[in-house]
Tab-separated table of C-alpha atoms and ligand atoms in Angstrom:
chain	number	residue	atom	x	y	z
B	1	UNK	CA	12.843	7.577	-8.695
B	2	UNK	CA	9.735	5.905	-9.177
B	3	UNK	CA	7.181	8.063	-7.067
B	4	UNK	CA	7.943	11.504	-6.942
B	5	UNK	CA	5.344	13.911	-4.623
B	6	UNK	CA	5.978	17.807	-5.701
B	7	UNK	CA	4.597	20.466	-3.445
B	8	UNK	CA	1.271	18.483	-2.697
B	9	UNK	CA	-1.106	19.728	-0.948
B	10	UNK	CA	-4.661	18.885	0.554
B	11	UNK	CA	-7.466	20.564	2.623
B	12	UNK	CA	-10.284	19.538	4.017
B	13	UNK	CA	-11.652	22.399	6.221
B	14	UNK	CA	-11.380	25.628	4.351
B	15	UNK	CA	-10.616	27.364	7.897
B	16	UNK	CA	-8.168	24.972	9.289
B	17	UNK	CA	-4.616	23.566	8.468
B	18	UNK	CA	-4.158	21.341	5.289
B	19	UNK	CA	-4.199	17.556	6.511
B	20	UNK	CA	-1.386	17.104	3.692
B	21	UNK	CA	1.024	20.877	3.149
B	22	UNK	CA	3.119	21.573	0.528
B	23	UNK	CA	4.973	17.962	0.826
B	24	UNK	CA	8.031	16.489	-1.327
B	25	UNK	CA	9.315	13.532	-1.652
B	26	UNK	CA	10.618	10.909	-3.302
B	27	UNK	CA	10.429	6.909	-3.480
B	28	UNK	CA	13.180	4.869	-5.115
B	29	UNK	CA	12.265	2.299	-7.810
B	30	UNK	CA	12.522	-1.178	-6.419
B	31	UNK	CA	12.707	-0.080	-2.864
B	32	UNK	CA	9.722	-0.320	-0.041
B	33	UNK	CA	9.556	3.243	1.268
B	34	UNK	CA	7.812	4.198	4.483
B	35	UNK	CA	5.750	6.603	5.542
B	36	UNK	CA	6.108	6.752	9.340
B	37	UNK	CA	4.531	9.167	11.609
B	38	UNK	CA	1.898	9.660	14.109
B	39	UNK	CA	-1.771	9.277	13.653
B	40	UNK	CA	-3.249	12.839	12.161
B	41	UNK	CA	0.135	13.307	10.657
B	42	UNK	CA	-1.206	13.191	7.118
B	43	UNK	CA	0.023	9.759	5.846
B	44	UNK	CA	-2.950	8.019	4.864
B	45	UNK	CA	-4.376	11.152	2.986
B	46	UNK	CA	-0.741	11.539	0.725
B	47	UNK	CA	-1.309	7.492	0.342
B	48	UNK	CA	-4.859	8.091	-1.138
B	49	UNK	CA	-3.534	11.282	-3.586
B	50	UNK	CA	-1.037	9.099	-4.538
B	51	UNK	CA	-3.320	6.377	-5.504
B	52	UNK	CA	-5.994	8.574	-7.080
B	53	UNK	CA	-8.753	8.411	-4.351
B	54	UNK	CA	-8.189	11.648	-3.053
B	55	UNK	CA	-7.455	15.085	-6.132
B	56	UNK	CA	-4.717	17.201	-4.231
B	57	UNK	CA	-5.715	21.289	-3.989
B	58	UNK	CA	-2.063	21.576	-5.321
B	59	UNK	CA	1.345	20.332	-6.445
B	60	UNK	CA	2.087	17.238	-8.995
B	61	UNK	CA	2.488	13.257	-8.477
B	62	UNK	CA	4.336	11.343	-11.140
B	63	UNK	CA	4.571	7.298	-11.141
B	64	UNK	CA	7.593	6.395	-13.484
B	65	UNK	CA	8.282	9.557	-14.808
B	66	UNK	CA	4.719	10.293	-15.990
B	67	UNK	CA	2.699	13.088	-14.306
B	68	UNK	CA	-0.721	10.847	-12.510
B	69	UNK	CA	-2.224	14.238	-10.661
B	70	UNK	CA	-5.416	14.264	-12.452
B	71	UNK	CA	-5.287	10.346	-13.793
B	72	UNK	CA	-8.307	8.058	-12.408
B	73	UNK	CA	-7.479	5.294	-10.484
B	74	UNK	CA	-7.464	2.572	-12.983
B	75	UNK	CA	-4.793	4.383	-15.323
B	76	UNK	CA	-2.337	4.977	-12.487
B	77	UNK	CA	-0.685	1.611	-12.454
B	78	UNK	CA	-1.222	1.277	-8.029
B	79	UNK	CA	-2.187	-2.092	-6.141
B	80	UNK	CA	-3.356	-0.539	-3.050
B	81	UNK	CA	-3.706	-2.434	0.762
B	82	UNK	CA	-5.332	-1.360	3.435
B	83	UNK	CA	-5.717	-2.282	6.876
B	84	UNK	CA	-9.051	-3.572	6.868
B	85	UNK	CA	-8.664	-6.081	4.340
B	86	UNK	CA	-11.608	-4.728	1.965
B	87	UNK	CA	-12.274	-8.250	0.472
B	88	UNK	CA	-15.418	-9.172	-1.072
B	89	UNK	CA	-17.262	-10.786	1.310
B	90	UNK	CA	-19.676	-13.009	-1.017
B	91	UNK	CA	-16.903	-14.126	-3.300
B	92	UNK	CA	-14.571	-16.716	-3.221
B	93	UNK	CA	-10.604	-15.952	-3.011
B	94	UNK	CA	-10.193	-16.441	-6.572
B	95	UNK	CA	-12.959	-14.583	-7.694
B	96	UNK	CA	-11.746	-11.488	-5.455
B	97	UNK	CA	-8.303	-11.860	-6.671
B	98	UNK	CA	-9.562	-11.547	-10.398
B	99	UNK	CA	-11.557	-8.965	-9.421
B	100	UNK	CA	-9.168	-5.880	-10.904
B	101	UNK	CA	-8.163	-8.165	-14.122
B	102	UNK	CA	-12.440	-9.026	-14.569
B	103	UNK	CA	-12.761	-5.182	-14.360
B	104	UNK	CA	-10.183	-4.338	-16.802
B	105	UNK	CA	-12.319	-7.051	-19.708
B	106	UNK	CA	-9.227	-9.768	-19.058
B	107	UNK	CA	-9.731	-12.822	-21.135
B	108	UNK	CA	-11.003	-15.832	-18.849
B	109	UNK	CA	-8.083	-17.789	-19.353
B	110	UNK	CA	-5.490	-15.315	-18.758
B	111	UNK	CA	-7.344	-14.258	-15.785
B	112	UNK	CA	-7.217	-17.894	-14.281
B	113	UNK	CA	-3.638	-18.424	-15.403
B	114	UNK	CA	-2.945	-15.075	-13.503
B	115	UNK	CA	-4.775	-15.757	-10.422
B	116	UNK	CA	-3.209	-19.532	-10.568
B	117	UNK	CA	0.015	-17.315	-10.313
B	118	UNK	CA	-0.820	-14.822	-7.354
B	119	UNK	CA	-2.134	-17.707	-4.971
B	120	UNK	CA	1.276	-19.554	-5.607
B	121	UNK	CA	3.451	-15.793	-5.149
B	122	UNK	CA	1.353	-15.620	-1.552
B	123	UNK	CA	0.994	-19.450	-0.479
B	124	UNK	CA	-2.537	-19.831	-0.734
B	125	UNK	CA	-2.343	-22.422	-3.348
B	126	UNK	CA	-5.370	-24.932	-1.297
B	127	UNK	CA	-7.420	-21.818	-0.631
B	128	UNK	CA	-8.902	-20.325	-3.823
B	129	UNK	CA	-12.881	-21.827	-3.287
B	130	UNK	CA	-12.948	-20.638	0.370
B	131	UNK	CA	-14.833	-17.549	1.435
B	132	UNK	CA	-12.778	-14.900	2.982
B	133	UNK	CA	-14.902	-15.481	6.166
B	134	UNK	CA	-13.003	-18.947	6.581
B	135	UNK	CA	-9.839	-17.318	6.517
B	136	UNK	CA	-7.900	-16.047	9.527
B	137	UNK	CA	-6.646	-12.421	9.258
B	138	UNK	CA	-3.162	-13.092	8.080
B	139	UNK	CA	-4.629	-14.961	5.333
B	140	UNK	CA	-6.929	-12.454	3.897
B	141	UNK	CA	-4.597	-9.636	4.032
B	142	UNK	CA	-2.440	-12.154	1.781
B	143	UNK	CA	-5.595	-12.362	-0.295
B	144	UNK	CA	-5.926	-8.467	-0.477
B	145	UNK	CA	-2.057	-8.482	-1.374
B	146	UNK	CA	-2.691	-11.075	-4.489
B	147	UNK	CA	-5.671	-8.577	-5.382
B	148	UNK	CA	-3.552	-5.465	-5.298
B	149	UNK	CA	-0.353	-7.070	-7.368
B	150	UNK	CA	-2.717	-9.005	-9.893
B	151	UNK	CA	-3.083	-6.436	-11.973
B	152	UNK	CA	0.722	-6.283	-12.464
B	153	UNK	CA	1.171	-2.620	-10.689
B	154	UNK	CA	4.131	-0.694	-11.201
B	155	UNK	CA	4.098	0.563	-7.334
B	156	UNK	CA	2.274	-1.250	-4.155
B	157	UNK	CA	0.895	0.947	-1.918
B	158	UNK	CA	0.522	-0.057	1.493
B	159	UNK	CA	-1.741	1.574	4.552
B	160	UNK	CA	-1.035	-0.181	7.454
B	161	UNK	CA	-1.302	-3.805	6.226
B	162	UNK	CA	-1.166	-5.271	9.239
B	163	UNK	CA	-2.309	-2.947	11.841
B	164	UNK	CA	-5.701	-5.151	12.345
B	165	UNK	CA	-3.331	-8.402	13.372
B	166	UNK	CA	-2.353	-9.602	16.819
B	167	UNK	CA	1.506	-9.167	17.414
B	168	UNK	CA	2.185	-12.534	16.643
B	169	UNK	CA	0.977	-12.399	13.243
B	170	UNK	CA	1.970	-8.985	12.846
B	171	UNK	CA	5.547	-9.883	12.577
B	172	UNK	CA	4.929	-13.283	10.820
B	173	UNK	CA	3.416	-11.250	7.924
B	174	UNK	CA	6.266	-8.354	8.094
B	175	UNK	CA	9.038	-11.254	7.143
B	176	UNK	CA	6.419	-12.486	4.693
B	177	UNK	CA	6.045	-8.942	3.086
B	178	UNK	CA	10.024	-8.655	3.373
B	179	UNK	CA	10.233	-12.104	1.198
B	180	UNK	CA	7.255	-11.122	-1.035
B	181	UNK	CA	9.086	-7.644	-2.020
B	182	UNK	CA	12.452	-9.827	-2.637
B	183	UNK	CA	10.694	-11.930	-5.242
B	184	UNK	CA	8.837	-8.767	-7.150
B	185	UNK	CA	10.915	-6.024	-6.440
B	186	UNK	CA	8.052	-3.604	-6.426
B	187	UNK	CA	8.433	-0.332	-5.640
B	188	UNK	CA	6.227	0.035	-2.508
B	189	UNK	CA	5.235	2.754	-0.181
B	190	UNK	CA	4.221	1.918	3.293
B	191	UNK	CA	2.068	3.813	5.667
B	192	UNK	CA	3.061	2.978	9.218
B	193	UNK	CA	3.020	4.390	12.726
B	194	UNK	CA	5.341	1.615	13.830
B	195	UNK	CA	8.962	2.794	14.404
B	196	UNK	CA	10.289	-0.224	14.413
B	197	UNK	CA	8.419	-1.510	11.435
B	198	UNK	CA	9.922	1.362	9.428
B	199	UNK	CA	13.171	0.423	10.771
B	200	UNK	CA	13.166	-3.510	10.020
B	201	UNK	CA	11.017	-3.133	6.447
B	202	UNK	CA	12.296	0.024	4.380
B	203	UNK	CA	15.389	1.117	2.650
B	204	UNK	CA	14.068	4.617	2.851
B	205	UNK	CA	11.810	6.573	5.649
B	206	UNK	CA	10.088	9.792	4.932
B	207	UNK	CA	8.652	11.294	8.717
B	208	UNK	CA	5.752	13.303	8.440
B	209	UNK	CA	4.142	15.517	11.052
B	210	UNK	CA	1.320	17.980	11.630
B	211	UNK	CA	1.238	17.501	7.412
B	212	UNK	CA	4.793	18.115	6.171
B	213	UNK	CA	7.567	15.818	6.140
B	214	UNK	CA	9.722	15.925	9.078
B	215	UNK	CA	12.773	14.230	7.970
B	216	UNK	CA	13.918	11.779	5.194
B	217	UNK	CA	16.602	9.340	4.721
B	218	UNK	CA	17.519	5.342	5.324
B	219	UNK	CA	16.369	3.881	8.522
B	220	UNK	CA	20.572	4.247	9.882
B	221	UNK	CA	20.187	7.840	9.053
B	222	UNK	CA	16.679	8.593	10.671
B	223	UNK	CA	17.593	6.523	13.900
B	224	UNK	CA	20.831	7.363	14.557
B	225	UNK	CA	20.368	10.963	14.742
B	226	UNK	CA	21.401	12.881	17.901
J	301	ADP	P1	-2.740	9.611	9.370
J	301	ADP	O1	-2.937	8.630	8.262
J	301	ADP	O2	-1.313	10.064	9.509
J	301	ADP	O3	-3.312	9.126	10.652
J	301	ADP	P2	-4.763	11.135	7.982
J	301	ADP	O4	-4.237	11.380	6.621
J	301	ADP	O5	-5.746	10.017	8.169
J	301	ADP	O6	-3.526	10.938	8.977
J	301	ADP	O7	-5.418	12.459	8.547
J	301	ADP	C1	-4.753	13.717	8.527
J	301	ADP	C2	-5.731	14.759	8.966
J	301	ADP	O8	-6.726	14.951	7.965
J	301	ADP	C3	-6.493	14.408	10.225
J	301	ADP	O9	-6.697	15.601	10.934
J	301	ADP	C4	-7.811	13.847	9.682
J	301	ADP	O10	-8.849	13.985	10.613
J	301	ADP	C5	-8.021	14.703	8.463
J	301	ADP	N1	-8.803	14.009	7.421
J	301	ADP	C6	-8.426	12.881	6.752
J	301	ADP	N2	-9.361	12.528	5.857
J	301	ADP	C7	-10.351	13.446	5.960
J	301	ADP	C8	-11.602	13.644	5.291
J	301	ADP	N3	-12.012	12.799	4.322
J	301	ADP	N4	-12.348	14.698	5.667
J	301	ADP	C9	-11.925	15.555	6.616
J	301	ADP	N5	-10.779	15.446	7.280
J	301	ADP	C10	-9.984	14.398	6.961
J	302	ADP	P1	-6.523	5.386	9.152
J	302	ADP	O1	-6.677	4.162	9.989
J	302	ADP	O2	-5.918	5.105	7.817
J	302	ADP	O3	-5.879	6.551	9.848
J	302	ADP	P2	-9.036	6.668	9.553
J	302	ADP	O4	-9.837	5.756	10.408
J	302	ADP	O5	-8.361	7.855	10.102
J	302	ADP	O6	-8.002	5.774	8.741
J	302	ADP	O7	-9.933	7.144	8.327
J	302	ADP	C1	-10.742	6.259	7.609
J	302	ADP	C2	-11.460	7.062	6.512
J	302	ADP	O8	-12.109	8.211	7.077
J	302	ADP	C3	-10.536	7.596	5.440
J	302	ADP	O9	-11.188	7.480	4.202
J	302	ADP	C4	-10.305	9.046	5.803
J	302	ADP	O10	-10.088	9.855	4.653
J	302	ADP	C5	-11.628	9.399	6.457
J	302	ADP	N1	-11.447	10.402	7.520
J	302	ADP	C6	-10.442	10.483	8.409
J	302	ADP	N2	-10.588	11.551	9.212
J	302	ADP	C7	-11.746	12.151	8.821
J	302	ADP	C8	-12.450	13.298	9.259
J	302	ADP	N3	-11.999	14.083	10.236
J	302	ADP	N4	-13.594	13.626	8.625
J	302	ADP	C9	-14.034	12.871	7.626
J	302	ADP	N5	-13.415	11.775	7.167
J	302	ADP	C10	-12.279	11.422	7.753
C-alpha cells in the first residue's frame, strides 16, 4: 500500500462535526484511487492532510511506508492538481513547470532536460514560451499536471482536475489522464464527485460521507451492490 490514512481526523469549528472523522484507508501502489462523494463530504480536506497543507487534530498518514503526519510539504514526495489550474500567470509554461525543481536549487541543465521531458510525457512539446493565458483549459491543466509530476513524486494527488472543463473536454482529458497513468504508473488519488468518473478511472473507490468513509472497494464492487 502506498498511502495509508489511520484514524485521521480534522476540525474546523470546535462546536461542530469534524469535516474529516476518524477515517481509514488505504491506496494501492501503482493504482489511481478515488475519492468519490458529495460536496461537504470531506474529500478535499483528507486530499490537503494528505498532501501537507492541512495538520490533522489526529491519527497518522504514511506515503511508502514512512509516517508524513507532521512532514512539510516539500519532504512528502506529492505532485498535487487542483481544479483551478493554479499556474503562474506571468510565467511562461516552462518556467512554471520548473517551478518545483527551481525551488528545490535543481541545476539549470537538469532542470531544462527535465522540463524537455514533462512537455513531451503531456504533448505540449510547441508550447513551452506561451503564457498560460494563450492556452485553452485542457491545456493548462496538462501544464499543472507536468508541474505536479516534475518533481518526480512518489504519489499524484488529484482534486477535481477537470471539474473547471466543458464536458467535451472533460472526457478528452479523463482518457488522457487514463494514458498518462499507463505510462508512469503513479500511485494517484483522485478527488471526484463524478460517479461515473470513479467508475471509468480507478481500480479502487473509497466513498466518503458526512466525513467518514462510506464504503470501499473496486468500482464492480461499489456499483454492483444491491
Ligand atoms: P468536499 O471536498 O467533499 O466538498 P471539503 O473537504 O471541502 O468537502 O469540506 C468538508 C467540510 O469542511 C465542509 O463542511 C466545509 O465547509 C468544511 N471546511 C473545509 N475547509 C474548511 C476551512 N478551511 N475552514 C472551515 N471549514 C472548512
Ligand atoms: P472544493 O472545490 O475543493 O470543494 P471549496 O471551494 O470548497 O473547494 O474550498 C476552497 C478552499 O476554501 C479550500 O482551501 C477549503 O479548505 C476552503 N474552505 C472550504 N470551506 C470552507 C469554510 N466553510 N470556511 C473556510 N474555508 C473553507
Amino acid at each position: 500500500m502506498s498511502i495509508i490514512v489511520e484514524q485521521v481526523t480534522r476540525r474546523f469549528t470546535s462546536g461542530g462535526s469534524p469535516a474529516v472523522s476518524e477515517v481509514s484507508f488505504q491506496a494501492p501502489r501503482g493504482a489511481i484511487t478515488s475519492l468519490l462523494g458529495p460536496s461537504g463530504a470531506g474529500k478535499s480536506t483528507l486530499l490537503r492532510l494528505i498532501a501537507g497543507l492541512e495538520v490533522p487534530d489526529a491519527g497518522r498518514i504514511l506515503i511508502d511506508g514512512v509516517d508524513c503526519t507532521s512532514m512539510p510539504v516539500q519532504k512528502r514526495g506529492v505532485g498535487v492538481v487542483f481544479q483551478s489550474y493554479a499556474l503562474f500567470r506571468h510565467m511562461t509554461v516552462r518556467e512554471n513547470i520548473a517551478f518545483g525543481l527551481d525551488v528545490r536549487g535543481s541545476p539549470r541543465a537538469e532542470t531544462d532536460a527535465r522540463v524537455d521531458e514533462m512537455l513531451r510525457l503531456v504533448q505540449l512539446e510547441a508550447l513551452g514560451g506561451r503564457y498560460p493565458g494563450q492556452l485553452s483549459g485542457g491545456q493548462r491543466q496538462r501544464v499543472a499536471f507536468a508541474r505536479a509530476l516534475a518533481i518526480r513524486p512518489r504519489v499524484l494527488l488529484l482534486d477535481e482536475p477537470f471539474g473547471a472543463l466543458d464536458t467535451r473536454v472533460r472526457e478528452e482529458l479523463r482518457e488522457w489522464l487514463h494514458s498518462l497513468h499507463e505510462r508512469t504508473g503513479l500511485t494517484t488519488l483522485l478527488v471526484t464527485h463524478d460517479q461515473q468518473e470513479a467508475l471509468e478511472i480507478s481500480q479502487h473507490v473509497v466513498v466518503m460521507s458526512e466525513g467518514r468513509v462510506a464504503q470501499a472497494g473496486s468500482p464492480e464492487v461499489i456499483y454492483n451492490r444491491p
